[in-house]
């Protein structure tokens, strides 16, 4: 079993890299996808608009002869064709599976089988947009018909078509649209995490503080017996880690106190003994982690505390 | 070191020893995410896979010895981020294009020759049906060729009108021709891409589209030959038609492959099979767009400039030979 792969949540996807290590990615949510897509559409529209502005300025500047207008028209037909069909393809190829919108939202295209994302996969996943987006949008905006169907009942088929492809990505737990299905890709959130200092590491201090700390340590070291350390498991350890990492932002500092008391009761620490809460928790964390890691090395993973 | 300080923890020492490498990798990955691999110097680029492997091995060690959750999460995400960078698509445009034209495209067409044959057959059946049908009853013409694409070549057109369409465009300027060609290209490509994508819906819409394209050709041929212009019409259409119809059949074939791999998955699961074949036929679709570009040049310029029937036929034959050679021979390993 892999440490952090809590696959209870539906939207995680395991990917086996070619190096043979399993990574867990968070599947991008439908709202991420829609936001990214709308952003891209905005980029397309705005760049088209800017082009038209520049071109019409140029035409009036050049005198607007028939030849100029024709050249402009030819150019714009080709430009819009390339924007429509190759904007997504070229950007995803250049930016490692992200378009402008995907970068803004923080999502990426990766391969479902763990290999590299090939140019072919990027091409095919984006050509399928024709089916999923441009065809329905043509039906909605221009009143065109799906495959030239005309007839009394054709609207029913058209509406069914739209609905099927709109809800398609919502059906599977991997949120694959048709293009992803065909290309063998999946869209995931870019993972983000920061490396925080190890709690088992003493912070950098001035010499004075170190001296003081040493004296203090000598005084207030808590020694735990093995029986005391065999009570809690990994889950509890990591809850404690979380708590200690957030100790400066806690809304109610009394929580630490309460946790400390609870631990002491559980491991049978003499109640009469006065302890310094933070130091006690710190040292307990270290001792507990050391013990659990040691057991883990001997193949004994202890997930939870004894009941 | 006393008994309970960090120094005793194996996981702590483990982290201390490797931390610097992780941070170096993180720096590289952050820069790649910002501006692509091109931002790195040659040295940094050569370090990327080394650091990546190193961090991967750190992750698998950490999974088995460390219980520091922040560390594990950090390593998981760092490896995931660098995985995305390392395994992203890195095809260079020019190099990729050359390999595509020389190998990928013709190889892929050969691999799917049965689909291409099917698609071409559907097209031929379509045009034969329309040809026979229209000759038997001219009234069917309008049903096969939508009025919007008849361009003055309807049932009511006289022989003179038809002849004029076949030989017009002599006086057009280059700008107008380019304009015409660009519209032809974009329209045909959009139809082609659509018939490819529609293959996803179990082949049927693709078959209908290819069949309908066949109908148009057959019906028009029938109309012209009923006016005694059949030969000249063919000479008008084949110079670009060989390339254009070929491309449309390829799009159809790519669509058929999609639908077929969904319907008949063989020993793979349906999804696997779809993904495998889908990526494979992507090159057919892109190649089809290229062919349509060439076809539009032929149709937009050549056909308007050259009015002689033998010359038109000669060019058509030449393009046919070219494509036959290209798809049969190009990119073979010998």
XYZ file of C-alpha atoms in Angstrom:
641
model
C 0.000 0.000 0.000
C 1.257 3.399 -0.867
C 1.551 5.988 1.797
C -0.310 9.003 0.552
C -2.531 7.414 -2.023
C -5.854 7.823 -0.348
C -7.982 6.660 -3.179
C -11.153 6.882 -1.224
C -11.777 10.114 -3.048
C -13.181 9.499 -6.453
C -11.282 12.040 -8.405
C -7.760 10.756 -7.893
C -6.085 8.913 -10.682
C -3.049 6.707 -10.341
C -0.532 6.849 -13.134
C 2.408 4.475 -13.422
C 5.423 6.337 -14.775
C 7.939 4.592 -17.049
C 10.296 4.506 -14.057
C 7.833 2.193 -12.385
C 6.678 4.504 -9.646
C 3.046 5.175 -9.086
C 1.943 8.787 -8.904
C -1.421 10.073 -7.847
C -2.917 12.948 -9.781
C -6.006 14.937 -8.944
C -8.362 14.884 -11.908
C -9.327 18.395 -13.018
C -12.891 19.223 -12.081
C -15.503 20.073 -14.712
C -15.547 23.675 -13.533
C -11.772 23.909 -14.039
C -12.164 22.512 -17.511
C -14.991 24.848 -18.445
C -13.158 27.878 -17.065
C -10.012 26.991 -18.982
C -11.977 26.416 -22.166
C -13.899 29.674 -21.889
C -10.643 31.516 -21.269
C -9.207 30.006 -24.424
C -12.295 30.942 -26.398
C -11.967 34.486 -25.075
C -8.323 34.570 -26.163
C -9.362 33.365 -29.600
C -12.143 35.916 -29.940
C -10.021 38.782 -28.671
C -7.101 37.949 -30.959
C -9.508 37.674 -33.900
C -11.024 41.006 -32.967
C -7.632 42.695 -32.688
C -6.710 41.274 -36.060
C -9.831 42.715 -37.641
C -9.133 46.104 -36.075
C -5.576 46.193 -37.386
C -6.636 44.930 -40.791
C -9.424 47.446 -41.247
C -7.032 50.203 -40.227
C -4.493 48.938 -42.749
C -7.117 48.745 -45.476
C -8.226 52.305 -44.982
C -4.568 53.307 -44.824
C -3.759 51.532 -48.079
C -6.722 53.037 -49.851
C -8.949 49.967 -49.781
C -8.617 48.854 -53.370
C -10.214 45.622 -54.551
C -6.929 43.735 -54.486
C -6.186 44.829 -50.936
C -9.587 43.780 -49.748
C -9.255 40.425 -51.413
C -5.865 39.826 -49.897
C -7.239 40.754 -46.508
C -10.180 38.450 -46.972
C -8.001 35.530 -48.042
C -5.717 36.079 -45.128
C -8.509 36.287 -42.600
C -10.206 33.127 -43.901
C -6.970 31.218 -43.455
C -6.213 32.849 -40.114
C -9.554 31.950 -38.604
C -9.263 28.432 -39.917
C -5.899 28.014 -38.243
C -7.033 29.629 -35.019
C -10.053 27.365 -34.845
C -8.211 24.142 -35.606
C -4.655 24.663 -34.467
C -4.701 27.074 -31.536
C -5.204 24.296 -29.007
C -2.921 21.869 -30.812
C 0.047 24.194 -31.166
C -0.158 25.553 -27.643
C -0.520 22.145 -26.042
C 2.438 20.947 -28.049
C 4.626 23.868 -27.061
C 3.654 24.297 -23.445
C 3.698 20.714 -22.281
C -0.013 20.064 -22.439
C -1.354 23.447 -21.460
C -3.107 26.217 -23.352
C -3.487 29.757 -22.074
C -6.668 28.832 -20.251
C -5.193 25.655 -18.806
C -2.214 27.564 -17.483
C -4.410 30.183 -15.888
C -6.510 27.540 -14.172
C -3.517 25.328 -13.396
C -4.390 22.127 -15.219
C -2.451 19.974 -17.663
C -2.959 17.210 -20.160
C -1.087 14.016 -19.357
C -1.178 10.543 -20.797
C -3.357 7.970 -19.061
C -0.851 5.185 -19.530
C 1.963 7.159 -17.936
C 4.053 7.591 -21.074
C 4.883 10.853 -22.782
C 2.086 12.867 -24.383
C 2.778 12.564 -28.084
C 1.976 15.086 -30.767
C -0.531 12.596 -32.174
C -2.462 12.481 -28.905
C -2.605 16.267 -28.755
C -3.774 16.506 -32.352
C -6.508 13.960 -32.007
C -7.868 15.184 -28.693
C -8.262 18.630 -30.149
C -9.683 17.628 -33.508
C -12.501 15.949 -31.616
C -13.573 19.392 -30.427
C -15.105 19.704 -33.855
C -17.619 17.085 -32.847
C -18.060 18.145 -29.266
C -18.108 21.888 -29.487
C -18.075 23.447 -32.937
C -20.827 21.260 -34.334
C -23.281 21.975 -31.485
C -22.337 25.641 -31.399
C -23.003 25.832 -35.118
C -26.404 24.323 -34.539
C -27.159 26.809 -31.782
C -25.830 29.963 -33.383
C -26.374 29.535 -37.061
C -29.377 27.246 -37.046
C -27.409 24.761 -39.106
C -28.383 21.128 -38.922
C -26.425 18.180 -37.658
C -25.265 16.475 -40.830
C -27.753 18.375 -42.889
C -30.703 16.676 -41.305
C -33.890 18.454 -42.073
C -37.231 17.179 -41.069
C -39.879 17.529 -38.488
C -38.164 15.462 -35.859
C -34.593 16.426 -36.573
C -34.536 18.986 -33.763
C -35.032 16.157 -31.309
C -31.952 14.369 -32.586
C -30.002 17.607 -32.496
C -30.929 18.356 -28.903
C -30.096 14.781 -27.922
C -26.731 15.188 -29.621
C -25.945 18.376 -27.729
C -26.928 16.878 -24.394
C -24.975 13.670 -24.926
C -21.701 15.432 -25.649
C -22.189 18.065 -22.979
C -22.741 15.598 -20.169
C -20.300 13.028 -21.491
C -17.341 14.194 -19.372
C -19.505 14.173 -16.250
C -20.329 10.501 -16.591
C -16.947 8.931 -15.955
C -14.952 9.394 -12.783
C -11.966 10.547 -14.809
C -13.899 13.371 -16.482
C -12.815 12.333 -19.944
C -14.334 14.082 -22.880
C -14.480 12.252 -26.192
C -11.186 13.764 -27.271
C -9.497 12.417 -24.148
C -11.015 9.008 -24.749
C -9.705 8.847 -28.258
C -6.282 10.277 -27.451
C -5.701 8.290 -24.266
C -5.149 11.452 -22.258
C -6.486 12.840 -19.014
C -6.578 16.386 -17.673
C -5.197 16.781 -14.170
C -4.571 19.601 -11.733
C -1.024 20.813 -11.538
C 0.154 19.584 -8.172
C 1.414 22.179 -5.726
C 3.117 21.611 -2.395
C 5.741 23.359 -0.360
C 8.572 21.761 1.521
C 8.232 22.892 5.110
C 10.997 22.457 7.659
C 11.127 19.037 9.247
C 9.510 19.142 12.659
C 12.273 16.885 13.880
C 14.731 19.628 13.093
C 15.482 22.330 15.637
C 15.063 25.775 14.194
C 17.961 28.080 13.602
C 18.589 30.086 16.715
C 21.036 32.636 17.969
C 23.840 31.409 20.159
C 22.157 32.790 23.237
C 18.989 30.936 22.473
C 20.865 27.741 21.799
C 22.575 27.967 25.159
C 19.282 28.638 26.840
C 17.579 25.917 24.907
C 20.238 23.404 25.854
C 19.878 24.171 29.479
C 16.139 23.944 29.121
C 16.326 20.672 27.242
C 18.463 19.085 29.877
C 15.895 20.116 32.405
C 12.764 19.176 30.600
C 13.525 16.135 28.529
C 10.775 13.638 28.540
C 11.699 10.028 28.117
C 9.051 7.757 26.717
C 9.012 4.047 27.175
C 8.433 1.693 24.309
C 5.020 0.717 25.635
C 4.015 4.362 25.631
C 5.095 4.719 22.013
C 3.310 1.601 20.874
C -0.118 3.021 21.526
C -0.604 5.452 18.676
C -0.368 4.770 14.938
C 0.567 6.657 11.766
C -2.745 8.405 11.460
C -2.505 9.941 14.886
C 1.125 10.887 14.273
C 0.204 12.797 11.166
C -2.684 14.544 12.838
C -0.219 15.679 15.465
C 2.177 16.806 12.709
C -0.585 18.882 11.188
C -1.389 20.439 14.512
C 2.216 21.273 15.274
C 2.726 22.819 11.861
C -0.260 25.046 12.378
C 0.456 25.902 15.965
C 1.026 29.587 15.236
C -2.225 30.003 13.333
C -4.478 28.149 15.682
C -7.625 30.062 16.524
C -7.639 28.628 20.007
C -4.225 27.881 21.549
C -5.992 25.875 24.216
C -6.294 23.080 21.647
C -2.638 22.220 22.154
C -3.204 22.036 25.853
C -6.176 19.761 25.384
C -4.289 17.480 22.998
C -1.389 17.304 25.384
C -3.633 16.285 28.239
C -5.338 13.682 26.095
C -2.043 12.141 25.013
C -0.783 12.047 28.532
C -3.876 10.314 29.715
C -3.717 7.819 26.890
C -0.095 6.839 27.350
C -0.366 6.885 31.122
C 1.974 9.790 31.813
C 1.770 10.749 35.479
C -1.030 13.286 35.678
C 0.607 15.060 38.570
C 3.716 15.796 36.503
C 3.730 19.365 35.294
C 4.819 19.507 31.629
C 5.519 22.307 29.216
C 2.896 21.695 26.560
C 4.829 22.594 23.406
C 8.053 20.934 24.401
C 6.200 17.829 25.454
C 4.293 17.611 22.161
C 7.443 18.230 20.126
C 9.377 15.567 21.866
C 6.506 13.153 21.838
C 6.155 13.687 18.074
C 9.810 12.926 17.495
C 9.894 9.903 19.695
C 6.671 8.582 18.243
C 7.853 9.096 14.658
C 11.157 7.440 15.402
C 9.389 4.442 16.872
C 6.869 4.099 14.057
C 9.492 4.519 11.356
C 11.598 1.901 13.016
C 8.705 -0.528 13.078
C 7.946 0.318 9.445
C 11.497 -0.608 8.492
C 10.846 -4.036 9.902
C 7.784 -4.341 7.757
C 5.311 -3.480 10.442
C 3.205 -0.522 9.374
C 0.973 0.573 12.138
C -1.842 2.579 10.609
C -4.012 3.375 13.620
C -3.963 3.298 17.349
C -5.055 0.293 19.306
C -8.649 0.423 20.298
C 23.305 13.847 19.873
C 20.880 12.937 22.531
C 18.450 10.108 22.239
C 15.390 11.937 21.037
C 16.639 14.779 18.843
C 16.117 14.833 15.104
C 19.557 13.468 14.371
C 18.540 10.029 15.474
C 15.652 9.817 13.033
C 16.667 7.953 9.945
C 14.097 9.880 7.890
C 15.526 13.153 9.116
C 19.039 12.279 8.009
C 17.646 10.967 4.745
C 16.042 14.313 4.101
C 19.112 16.282 5.093
C 21.269 14.387 2.610
C 18.982 14.836 -0.397
C 17.145 18.051 0.204
C 19.470 20.139 -1.919
C 18.885 18.030 -5.010
C 15.144 18.265 -4.599
C 15.290 21.994 -4.351
C 17.481 22.211 -7.410
C 14.989 20.102 -9.351
C 12.153 22.237 -8.069
C 13.898 25.341 -9.373
C 14.351 23.813 -12.815
C 10.767 22.579 -12.952
C 9.426 25.965 -11.912
C 11.340 27.588 -14.747
C 10.150 25.022 -17.277
C 6.586 25.539 -16.158
C 6.988 29.244 -16.664
C 8.666 29.347 -20.028
C 9.279 25.919 -21.466
C 12.356 23.756 -21.717
C 14.025 26.411 -23.843
C 14.697 28.474 -20.719
C 17.275 26.008 -19.452
C 20.943 26.053 -20.309
C 22.490 22.956 -21.837
C 23.990 21.986 -18.514
C 20.726 22.386 -16.646
C 18.966 20.399 -19.308
C 21.413 17.555 -18.898
C 20.885 17.695 -15.137
C 17.089 17.472 -15.424
C 16.771 13.715 -15.964
C 19.477 13.022 -13.391
C 17.737 15.061 -10.734
C 14.400 13.591 -11.776
C 15.596 10.014 -11.334
C 17.227 10.960 -8.075
C 14.021 12.467 -6.740
C 12.004 9.483 -7.890
C 14.245 7.173 -5.947
C 13.977 9.545 -2.982
C 10.213 9.249 -3.217
C 10.234 5.501 -3.162
C 12.633 5.457 -0.246
C 10.591 8.076 1.581
C 7.448 6.045 1.087
C 9.044 3.180 2.933
C 10.961 4.933 5.684
C 9.442 8.326 6.408
C 6.291 9.276 8.211
C 6.706 13.012 7.758
C 3.583 13.761 5.857
C 4.648 17.147 4.566
C 7.818 15.621 3.165
C 5.910 12.846 1.440
C 3.394 15.226 -0.062
C 6.165 17.495 -1.220
C 8.022 14.663 -2.905
C 4.871 13.280 -4.480
C 4.014 16.630 -6.023
C 7.576 17.417 -7.004
C 7.876 14.113 -8.821
C 4.478 14.623 -10.423
C 5.407 18.107 -11.603
C 8.730 17.016 -12.998
C 7.052 13.988 -14.553
C 4.796 16.356 -16.467
C 7.823 18.381 -17.594
C 9.984 15.407 -18.480
C 7.293 13.523 -20.356
C 5.627 16.465 -22.058
C 5.562 16.553 -25.817
C 8.877 17.789 -27.138
C 8.476 17.423 -30.868
C 10.367 20.157 -32.642
C 8.119 21.715 -35.247
C 10.412 21.432 -38.245
C 11.889 18.075 -37.444
C 8.468 16.746 -36.529
C 6.976 17.964 -39.796
C 9.705 16.337 -41.849
C 9.319 13.023 -40.114
C 5.586 13.296 -40.458
C 5.683 13.767 -44.222
C 8.374 11.180 -44.803
C 7.226 8.439 -42.486
C 4.359 8.832 -40.104
C 1.652 9.811 -42.555
C 2.236 7.251 -45.344
C 2.959 4.506 -42.824
C -0.220 5.216 -40.976
C -2.233 5.194 -44.213
C -0.692 1.848 -45.155
C -1.455 0.416 -41.759
C -5.089 1.307 -42.200
C -5.373 0.460 -45.876
C -8.512 -1.597 -45.316
C -10.266 1.370 -43.802
C -9.112 3.518 -46.711
C -10.410 0.921 -49.129
C -13.746 0.775 -47.312
C -14.050 4.513 -47.347
C -13.206 4.716 -51.044
C -15.706 1.961 -51.777
C -18.460 3.785 -49.924
C -17.616 6.896 -51.921
C -17.658 4.993 -55.222
C -20.940 3.293 -54.421
C -22.368 6.698 -53.595
C -21.291 8.215 -56.887
C -22.412 5.189 -58.932
C -25.816 5.197 -57.280
C -26.230 8.882 -57.995
C -24.961 8.537 -61.548
C -27.338 5.733 -62.429
C -30.167 7.268 -60.454
C -29.914 10.706 -62.001
C -29.563 9.357 -65.541
C -32.742 7.326 -64.996
C -34.670 10.231 -63.530
C -33.223 13.745 -63.698
C -35.658 14.853 -61.011
C -33.462 13.207 -58.393
C -30.630 15.656 -59.052
C -31.834 18.245 -56.589
C -32.139 15.631 -53.878
C -28.517 14.572 -54.285
C -26.937 17.968 -54.821
C -28.202 20.597 -52.404
C -29.192 23.790 -54.271
C -26.720 25.796 -52.171
C -23.749 24.017 -53.728
C -25.045 23.792 -57.298
C -23.544 27.180 -58.287
C -25.628 27.596 -61.392
C -25.351 23.986 -62.393
C -28.951 23.069 -61.693
C -31.412 21.084 -63.731
C -32.546 24.169 -65.590
C -29.042 25.098 -66.726
C -28.444 24.937 -70.453
C -25.457 23.238 -72.079
C -23.923 26.672 -72.619
C -24.262 27.555 -68.934
C -22.587 24.328 -67.925
C -19.782 24.790 -70.385
C -19.201 28.286 -69.109
C -18.698 27.039 -65.541
C -16.169 24.507 -66.762
C -14.084 27.123 -68.514
C -14.596 30.283 -66.501
C -12.064 32.061 -64.354
C -9.653 32.799 -67.158
C -9.709 36.507 -66.538
C -9.674 36.402 -62.736
C -6.889 38.180 -60.884
C -4.471 36.330 -58.645
C -6.029 37.868 -55.551
C -9.478 36.599 -56.389
C -8.111 33.136 -57.089
C -6.242 33.029 -53.805
C -9.412 34.052 -52.085
C -11.321 31.280 -53.816
C -8.648 28.725 -52.962
C -8.556 29.703 -49.306
C -12.312 29.289 -49.002
C -12.169 25.924 -50.748
C -9.425 24.752 -48.459
C -11.030 25.783 -45.194
C -14.446 24.489 -46.163
C -13.178 21.114 -47.323
C -10.920 20.727 -44.314
C -13.762 21.439 -41.962
C -15.920 18.839 -43.716
C -13.041 16.363 -43.597
C -12.243 16.903 -39.923
C -15.914 16.560 -39.162
C -16.230 13.266 -40.965
C -13.182 12.042 -39.069
C -14.510 13.100 -35.669
C -17.949 11.680 -36.423
C -16.421 8.229 -36.708
C -16.528 8.225 -32.925
C -20.279 7.686 -33.185
C -19.945 4.091 -34.371
C -18.861 4.877 -37.967
C -22.379 5.543 -39.186
C -22.311 9.342 -39.609
C -18.920 9.103 -41.293
C -20.295 6.575 -43.749
C -23.233 8.850 -44.460
C -20.972 11.850 -45.058
C -18.626 9.954 -47.374
C -21.583 8.469 -49.221
C -23.127 11.908 -49.634
C -19.879 13.282 -51.080
C -20.017 10.422 -53.556
C -23.599 11.294 -54.418
C -22.649 14.850 -55.337
C -19.901 13.712 -57.683
C -22.092 11.057 -59.326
C -25.059 13.341 -59.766
C -22.987 16.126 -61.299
C -21.290 13.739 -63.678
C -24.705 12.468 -64.736
C -25.994 15.989 -65.308
C -23.020 16.953 -67.454
C -23.019 13.770 -69.478
C -26.706 14.219 -70.221
C -25.610 17.434 -71.927
C -22.752 15.665 -73.659
C -20.165 17.291 -71.408
C -19.274 14.246 -69.318
C -15.682 13.988 -70.472
C -15.000 17.664 -70.126
C -16.547 17.699 -66.652
C -14.262 14.888 -65.561
C -11.278 16.698 -67.013
C -12.404 19.748 -65.032
C -12.724 17.916 -61.748
C -9.908 15.344 -61.709
C -6.812 17.585 -61.541
C -7.695 18.582 -58.024
C -10.247 15.801 -57.533
C -7.655 13.063 -57.240
C -6.094 14.846 -54.296
C -9.291 16.223 -52.814
C -11.383 13.080 -53.035
C -8.391 11.089 -51.854
C -8.113 13.317 -48.794
C -11.825 13.101 -48.045
C -11.638 9.314 -48.292
C -8.691 9.354 -45.884
C -10.667 11.433 -43.383
C -13.478 8.948 -43.754
C -11.061 6.064 -43.250
C -9.721 7.671 -40.077
C -13.283 8.014 -38.848
C -13.972 4.365 -39.655
C -10.918 3.302 -37.667
C -12.206 5.238 -34.654
C -15.657 3.738 -34.818
C -14.392 0.268 -35.572
C -11.952 0.232 -32.682
C -14.826 1.179 -30.405
C -17.142 -1.466 -31.820
C -14.632 -4.288 -32.198
C -11.993 -3.868 -29.515
C -10.278 -7.205 -30.043
C -8.078 -8.324 -27.178
C -7.879 -4.853 -25.611
C -10.497 -3.073 -23.601
C -12.612 -0.716 -25.653
C -10.992 2.348 -24.093
C -7.442 1.128 -24.597
C -8.134 0.175 -28.152
C -9.785 3.495 -28.918
C -6.837 5.406 -27.474
C -4.318 3.291 -29.354
C -5.976 3.661 -32.727
C -7.111 7.217 -32.106
C -3.542 8.420 -31.750
C -2.565 6.405 -34.771
C -5.120 7.951 -37.126
C -4.427 11.492 -35.925
C -1.675 11.588 -38.513
C -4.143 10.606 -41.228
C -6.353 13.539 -40.332
C -3.461 16.003 -40.331
C -2.162 14.555 -43.586
C -5.643 14.955 -45.014
C -5.591 18.655 -44.171
C -2.258 18.987 -45.996
C -3.625 17.180 -49.040
C -6.644 19.457 -49.079
C -4.326 22.435 -49.037
C -2.591 21.138 -52.161
C -5.941 20.333 -53.727
C -7.158 23.860 -53.098
C -4.072 25.268 -54.815
C -4.735 23.052 -57.830
C -8.410 23.911 -57.859
C -8.042 27.588 -57.119
C -5.190 28.422 -59.475
C -4.316 25.670 -61.914
C -7.837 24.851 -62.998
C -8.599 28.481 -63.714
C -5.430 29.115 -65.649
C -5.282 25.936 -67.713
C -8.268 25.336 -69.964
C -6.953 22.569 -72.187
C -8.570 19.189 -71.606
C -5.478 17.042 -72.366
C -3.317 19.130 -70.079
C -5.878 18.877 -67.293
C -5.983 15.109 -67.735
C -2.198 14.931 -67.785
C -1.930 16.793 -64.495
C -4.597 14.594 -62.977
C -2.678 11.513 -64.009
C 0.535 12.968 -62.621
C -1.037 13.682 -59.245
C -2.461 10.181 -59.217
C 0.961 8.679 -59.879
C 2.457 10.920 -57.234
C 0.043 9.855 -54.508
C 0.215 6.206 -55.505
C 3.980 6.299 -55.223
C 3.855 8.311 -52.020
C 1.487 6.021 -50.165
C 2.984 2.788 -51.420
C 6.674 3.541 -51.150
C 7.334 6.437 -48.784
C 8.736 5.607 -45.352
C 9.233 1.913 -45.947
C 12.135 0.383 -44.124
C 14.325 -1.283 -46.690
